[in-house]
Amino acid sequence: MSAKSILVLHGPNLNLLGMREPELYGNTTLTSINQNLIEAAKQADVTIETFQSNSEADLVSTIQSIATKKVDFVIINPAAFTHTSVAMRDALSAVKVPFIEVHLSNVFAREAFRHHSYFTDIAVGIISGLGAQGYTLALEFAVKYVKQSTK
């Protein structure tokens, strides 16, 4: 059996975590989030790749690349693209890889425009408002999901 692979995608402005509006997003940096995910994936015996971009085109291209490389599950925080990116939604639909949507802040307790997501209805699930721990919980779920899918 080949190792299971998980791709973690981070959308725009998440490279500023730790200094950007800590009252909403916490003090944890993206580097720290990624390091924690990599260590947890190693412990779970799955491979993981992380990617952040402020460019919608780069994120779409990365999602499309899943069609030609082995990825079993995606964890995605589309950030501001949650509310605007039909292109990313279409790419995720096209590659047919299960994914979970993650948001650091509780988007439903914020501005009305943040309440709509182009991703939620096609996602396996959503984690919102649990800060950096949301990524850890998403990874725990993804690991169980991919390991159960091989039974």
Coordinates of N, CA and C in Angstrom, one line a residue:
M1 N 0.8 -1.2 0.0 CA 0.0 0.0 0.0 C 0.9 1.2 0.0
S2 N 0.6 2.2 -0.9 CA 1.4 3.4 -1.0 C 1.0 4.4 0.2
A3 N 2.0 5.2 0.5 CA 1.7 6.2 1.6 C 0.6 7.2 1.1
K4 N -0.3 7.5 2.0 CA -1.3 8.5 1.8 C -0.7 9.9 1.7
S5 N -1.3 10.7 0.9 CA -0.8 12.1 0.7 C -1.9 13.1 0.9
I6 N -1.5 14.1 1.7 CA -2.4 15.2 2.0 C -1.8 16.5 1.5
L7 N -2.6 17.3 0.9 CA -2.1 18.7 0.4 C -2.8 19.7 1.3
V8 N -2.1 20.7 1.8 CA -2.6 21.8 2.6 C -2.4 23.0 1.8
L9 N -3.5 23.7 1.5 CA -3.5 25.0 0.7 C -3.9 26.1 1.6
H10 N -3.1 27.2 1.6 CA -3.4 28.4 2.3 C -3.5 29.5 1.3
G11 N -4.6 30.3 1.5 CA -4.9 31.4 0.6 C -4.2 32.7 1.0
P12 N -4.7 33.8 0.4 CA -4.1 35.1 0.5 C -4.0 35.6 1.9
N13 N -3.0 36.3 2.2 CA -2.7 37.0 3.5 C -2.4 36.1 4.6
L14 N -2.5 34.8 4.4 CA -2.2 33.8 5.6 C -0.7 33.8 5.8
N15 N 0.1 34.3 4.9 CA 1.6 34.5 5.2 C 1.8 35.5 6.2
L16 N 0.8 36.3 6.5 CA 1.0 37.4 7.5 C 0.5 36.9 8.9
L17 N 0.1 35.7 9.1 CA -0.3 35.2 10.4 C 0.8 35.5 11.4
G18 N 0.3 35.8 12.6 CA 1.2 36.1 13.7 C 1.4 37.6 13.9
M19 N 1.1 38.4 12.8 CA 1.2 39.8 13.0 C -0.1 40.5 12.4
R20 N -0.9 39.7 11.7 CA -2.1 40.3 11.1 C -3.3 40.1 12.0
E21 N -3.9 41.1 12.5 CA -5.1 41.1 13.4 C -5.1 39.9 14.3
P22 N -4.2 39.9 15.2 CA -4.1 38.7 16.2 C -5.4 38.5 17.0
E23 N -6.2 39.5 17.2 CA -7.4 39.4 17.9 C -8.4 38.5 17.1
L24 N -8.2 38.4 15.8 CA -9.1 37.6 14.9 C -8.4 36.2 14.6
Y25 N -7.1 36.3 14.3 CA -6.4 35.1 13.7 C -5.4 34.5 14.7
G26 N -5.2 35.1 15.9 CA -4.2 34.5 16.8 C -2.8 35.0 16.5
N27 N -1.9 34.5 17.3 CA -0.5 34.9 17.2 C 0.4 33.8 16.5
T28 N -0.2 32.7 16.2 CA 0.6 31.6 15.6 C 0.9 31.9 14.1
T29 N 2.1 31.7 13.7 CA 2.6 32.0 12.4 C 2.2 30.9 11.4
L30 N 2.2 31.1 10.2 CA 1.9 30.1 9.2 C 3.1 29.1 9.2
T31 N 4.3 29.5 9.4 CA 5.4 28.6 9.5 C 5.2 27.6 10.6
S32 N 4.7 28.1 11.8 CA 4.5 27.2 12.9 C 3.3 26.3 12.6
I33 N 2.3 26.7 12.0 CA 1.2 25.9 11.7 C 1.7 24.7 10.7
N34 N 2.4 25.1 9.7 CA 2.9 24.1 8.8 C 3.9 23.1 9.5
Q35 N 4.7 23.6 10.3 CA 5.7 22.7 11.1 C 4.9 21.7 11.9
N36 N 3.8 22.2 12.6 CA 3.0 21.3 13.4 C 2.3 20.2 12.6
L37 N 1.8 20.7 11.4 CA 1.1 19.7 10.5 C 2.1 18.7 10.0
I38 N 3.3 19.1 9.6 CA 4.3 18.2 9.1 C 4.7 17.2 10.1
E39 N 4.9 17.6 11.4 CA 5.2 16.7 12.4 C 4.1 15.7 12.7
A40 N 2.9 16.2 12.8 CA 1.7 15.3 13.0 C 1.5 14.3 11.9
A41 N 1.7 14.8 10.7 CA 1.6 13.9 9.5 C 2.7 12.8 9.6
K42 N 3.9 13.1 10.0 CA 4.9 12.1 10.1 C 4.5 11.1 11.2
Q43 N 4.0 11.5 12.3 CA 3.5 10.6 13.3 C 2.4 9.7 12.8
A44 N 1.6 10.2 11.9 CA 0.5 9.5 11.4 C 0.8 8.6 10.2
D45 N 2.1 8.7 9.8 CA 2.6 7.9 8.6 C 1.9 8.3 7.3
V46 N 1.7 9.6 7.1 CA 1.2 10.1 5.8 C 2.1 11.2 5.3
T47 N 2.1 11.4 4.0 CA 3.0 12.5 3.5 C 2.1 13.7 3.4
I48 N 2.7 14.9 3.6 CA 2.0 16.1 3.5 C 2.8 17.2 2.8
E49 N 2.1 18.0 2.0 CA 2.8 19.1 1.3 C 1.9 20.3 1.7
T50 N 2.6 21.5 1.9 CA 1.9 22.7 2.2 C 2.2 23.7 1.1
F51 N 1.3 24.6 0.8 CA 1.5 25.6 -0.2 C 0.6 26.8 0.2
Q52 N 1.2 28.0 0.1 CA 0.5 29.3 0.4 C 0.8 30.2 -0.8
S53 N -0.3 30.9 -1.2 CA -0.1 31.9 -2.3 C -1.1 33.0 -2.1
N54 N -0.7 34.2 -2.4 CA -1.7 35.3 -2.5 C -2.3 35.4 -3.9
S55 N -1.9 34.5 -4.8 CA -2.3 34.5 -6.2 C -3.4 33.4 -6.4
E56 N -4.5 33.8 -6.9 CA -5.6 32.9 -7.2 C -5.1 31.9 -8.3
A57 N -4.4 32.5 -9.3 CA -3.9 31.6 -10.4 C -3.0 30.5 -9.9
D58 N -2.1 30.9 -9.0 CA -1.2 29.9 -8.4 C -1.9 28.8 -7.7
L59 N -2.9 29.2 -6.9 CA -3.7 28.2 -6.2 C -4.5 27.3 -7.1
V60 N -5.1 27.9 -8.1 CA -5.8 27.1 -9.1 C -4.9 26.1 -9.8
S61 N -3.7 26.6 -10.2 CA -2.7 25.7 -10.9 C -2.3 24.5 -9.9
T62 N -2.1 24.9 -8.7 CA -1.7 23.8 -7.7 C -2.8 22.8 -7.5
I63 N -4.1 23.3 -7.4 CA -5.2 22.3 -7.4 C -5.3 21.5 -8.6
Q64 N -5.1 22.1 -9.8 CA -5.2 21.3 -11.0 C -4.1 20.3 -11.1
S65 N -2.9 20.5 -10.5 CA -1.8 19.6 -10.5 C -2.2 18.3 -9.8
I66 N -3.2 18.3 -9.0 CA -3.6 17.1 -8.3 C -4.1 16.0 -9.3
A67 N -4.5 16.5 -10.4 CA -5.0 15.5 -11.5 C -3.9 14.6 -12.0
T68 N -2.6 15.0 -11.8 CA -1.5 14.2 -12.4 C -0.6 13.7 -11.3
K69 N -0.8 14.1 -10.0 CA 0.0 13.5 -9.0 C -0.9 13.0 -7.9
K70 N -0.4 12.1 -7.1 CA -1.2 11.4 -6.1 C -1.4 12.2 -4.9
V71 N -2.7 12.7 -4.7 CA -3.1 13.4 -3.5 C -4.4 12.8 -3.1
D72 N -4.5 12.3 -1.8 CA -5.7 11.6 -1.4 C -6.7 12.5 -0.7
F73 N -6.2 13.7 -0.2 CA -7.1 14.6 0.5 C -6.5 16.0 0.5
V74 N -7.3 17.0 0.6 CA -6.9 18.4 0.6 C -7.5 19.1 1.8
I75 N -6.6 19.8 2.5 CA -7.1 20.7 3.5 C -6.9 22.1 3.0
I76 N -7.9 22.9 2.9 CA -7.8 24.2 2.3 C -8.4 25.3 3.2
N77 N -7.6 26.4 3.3 CA -8.1 27.6 3.9 C -8.0 28.6 2.7
P78 N -9.2 28.8 2.0 CA -9.2 29.7 0.9 C -9.0 31.2 1.2
A79 N -9.2 31.5 2.5 CA -9.1 32.9 3.1 C -10.1 33.7 2.3
A80 N -9.6 34.9 1.8 CA -10.6 35.8 1.2 C -11.2 35.2 -0.1
F81 N -10.5 34.3 -0.7 CA -11.0 33.6 -1.9 C -12.2 32.8 -1.6
T82 N -12.5 32.5 -0.4 CA -13.7 31.7 0.0 C -14.9 32.4 -0.6
H83 N -14.9 33.7 -0.6 CA -16.2 34.4 -0.9 C -16.2 34.9 -2.4
T84 N -15.1 34.6 -3.1 CA -15.0 35.1 -4.5 C -14.6 34.2 -5.6
S85 N -14.0 33.0 -5.2 CA -13.3 32.2 -6.2 C -14.1 31.1 -6.8
V86 N -14.8 31.3 -7.8 CA -15.5 30.3 -8.6 C -14.4 29.4 -9.3
A87 N -13.3 30.0 -9.7 CA -12.2 29.3 -10.3 C -11.6 28.2 -9.4
M88 N -11.3 28.5 -8.2 CA -10.8 27.5 -7.3 C -11.8 26.4 -7.0
R89 N -13.1 26.8 -6.9 CA -14.2 25.8 -6.7 C -14.2 24.9 -7.8
D90 N -14.2 25.4 -9.0 CA -14.3 24.6 -10.2 C -13.1 23.7 -10.3
A91 N -11.9 24.1 -9.9 CA -10.7 23.3 -10.0 C -10.8 22.1 -9.0
L92 N -11.3 22.4 -7.8 CA -11.5 21.4 -6.8 C -12.6 20.4 -7.3
S93 N -13.6 20.8 -7.9 CA -14.7 19.9 -8.4 C -14.1 19.1 -9.5
A94 N -13.2 19.6 -10.3 CA -12.7 18.9 -11.5 C -11.7 17.8 -11.0
V95 N -10.9 18.0 -10.0 CA -10.0 17.0 -9.6 C -10.6 15.9 -8.7
K96 N -11.7 16.1 -8.2 CA -12.5 15.1 -7.5 C -11.7 14.5 -6.3
V97 N -11.0 15.3 -5.6 CA -10.3 14.9 -4.4 C -11.0 15.4 -3.2
P98 N -11.4 14.6 -2.2 CA -12.1 15.1 -1.0 C -11.3 16.2 -0.3
F99 N -12.0 17.2 0.2 CA -11.3 18.2 1.0 C -12.2 18.7 2.1
I100 N -11.5 19.4 3.1 CA -12.1 20.0 4.2 C -11.7 21.5 4.2
E101 N -12.6 22.3 4.4 CA -12.4 23.8 4.4 C -12.1 24.3 5.9
V102 N -11.1 25.0 6.0 CA -10.7 25.5 7.3 C -10.6 27.0 7.3
H103 N -11.1 27.6 8.4 CA -11.0 29.1 8.7 C -10.6 29.3 10.1
L104 N -9.6 30.1 10.3 CA -9.1 30.4 11.6 C -10.2 31.2 12.5
S105 N -10.8 32.1 11.9 CA -11.8 32.9 12.6 C -13.2 32.3 12.3
N106 N -14.1 32.6 13.2 CA -15.5 32.2 12.9 C -16.1 33.1 11.9
V107 N -16.1 32.7 10.7 CA -16.6 33.5 9.6 C -18.1 33.9 9.7
F108 N -18.8 33.1 10.5 CA -20.3 33.4 10.6 C -20.5 34.4 11.7
A109 N -19.5 34.8 12.5 CA -19.6 35.8 13.5 C -19.0 37.1 13.0
R110 N -18.7 37.2 11.7 CA -18.1 38.4 11.2 C -19.0 39.1 10.2
E111 N -18.5 39.9 9.3 CA -19.3 40.6 8.3 C -20.1 39.7 7.5
A112 N -21.3 40.2 7.0 CA -22.2 39.3 6.3 C -21.6 38.8 5.0
F113 N -20.7 39.5 4.3 CA -20.2 39.0 3.1 C -19.3 37.7 3.3
R114 N -18.8 37.6 4.5 CA -18.0 36.4 4.9 C -18.8 35.1 5.1
H115 N -20.1 35.3 5.2 CA -21.0 34.1 5.5 C -21.2 33.2 4.3
H116 N -20.9 33.7 3.1 CA -21.0 32.8 2.0 C -19.7 32.2 1.5
S117 N -19.7 30.9 1.3 CA -18.5 30.3 0.8 C -18.8 29.6 -0.5
Y118 N -17.9 29.7 -1.5 CA -18.0 28.9 -2.7 C -17.6 27.5 -2.6
F119 N -17.1 27.1 -1.4 CA -16.5 25.8 -1.2 C -17.3 24.8 -0.3
T120 N -18.0 25.4 0.6 CA -18.6 24.5 1.7 C -19.5 23.4 1.2
D121 N -20.3 23.7 0.2 CA -21.3 22.7 -0.3 C -20.7 21.5 -1.0
I122 N -19.4 21.7 -1.4 CA -18.7 20.5 -2.1 C -17.6 20.0 -1.2
A123 N -17.4 20.5 0.0 CA -16.4 20.0 0.9 C -17.0 18.9 1.8
V124 N -16.1 18.0 2.2 CA -16.5 17.0 3.2 C -17.0 17.6 4.5
G125 N -16.3 18.7 4.8 CA -16.7 19.4 6.1 C -16.0 20.8 6.2
I126 N -16.4 21.5 7.2 CA -15.8 22.8 7.5 C -15.4 22.9 8.9
I127 N -14.3 23.6 9.2 CA -13.9 23.9 10.6 C -13.7 25.4 10.6
S128 N -14.4 26.1 11.4 CA -14.3 27.6 11.5 C -14.3 28.1 12.9
G129 N -13.4 29.0 13.2 CA -13.4 29.7 14.4 C -12.5 29.0 15.5
L130 N -11.7 28.0 15.2 CA -11.0 27.3 16.2 C -9.5 27.7 16.2
G131 N -9.2 28.8 15.4 CA -7.8 29.2 15.3 C -6.9 28.2 14.7
A132 N -5.6 28.2 15.0 CA -4.6 27.3 14.4 C -5.0 25.8 14.7
Q133 N -5.7 25.6 15.8 CA -6.1 24.2 16.2 C -7.0 23.6 15.1
G134 N -7.7 24.4 14.4 CA -8.6 24.0 13.3 C -7.8 23.1 12.3
Y135 N -6.6 23.6 12.0 CA -5.8 22.8 11.0 C -5.4 21.4 11.6
T136 N -5.1 21.4 12.8 CA -4.7 20.1 13.5 C -5.9 19.2 13.4
L137 N -7.1 19.7 13.8 CA -8.3 18.9 13.7 C -8.6 18.4 12.3
A138 N -8.4 19.3 11.4 CA -8.6 18.9 10.0 C -7.7 17.8 9.5
L139 N -6.4 17.9 10.0 CA -5.5 16.8 9.6 C -5.9 15.5 10.3
E140 N -6.3 15.5 11.6 CA -6.7 14.3 12.2 C -7.8 13.7 11.4
F141 N -8.8 14.5 11.0 CA -9.9 13.9 10.2 C -9.4 13.4 8.9
A142 N -8.6 14.1 8.2 CA -8.1 13.7 6.9 C -7.3 12.4 7.0
V143 N -6.5 12.2 8.0 CA -5.8 11.0 8.2 C -6.8 9.8 8.3
K144 N -7.7 9.9 9.2 CA -8.7 8.9 9.4 C -9.5 8.6 8.1
Y145 N -9.8 9.7 7.4 CA -10.6 9.5 6.2 C -9.8 8.7 5.1
V146 N -8.6 9.1 4.9 CA -7.8 8.4 3.9 C -7.4 7.0 4.2
K147 N -7.2 6.8 5.5 CA -6.9 5.4 6.0 C -8.1 4.5 5.9
Q148 N -9.3 5.0 6.2 CA -10.5 4.2 6.1 C -10.9 4.0 4.6
S149 N -10.5 4.9 3.7 CA -10.9 4.7 2.3 C -10.1 3.6 1.7
T150 N -9.1 3.0 2.3 CA -8.3 1.9 1.8 C -8.8 0.6 2.3
K151 N -9.7 0.5 3.2 CA -10.1 -0.7 3.8 C -11.2 -1.4 2.9

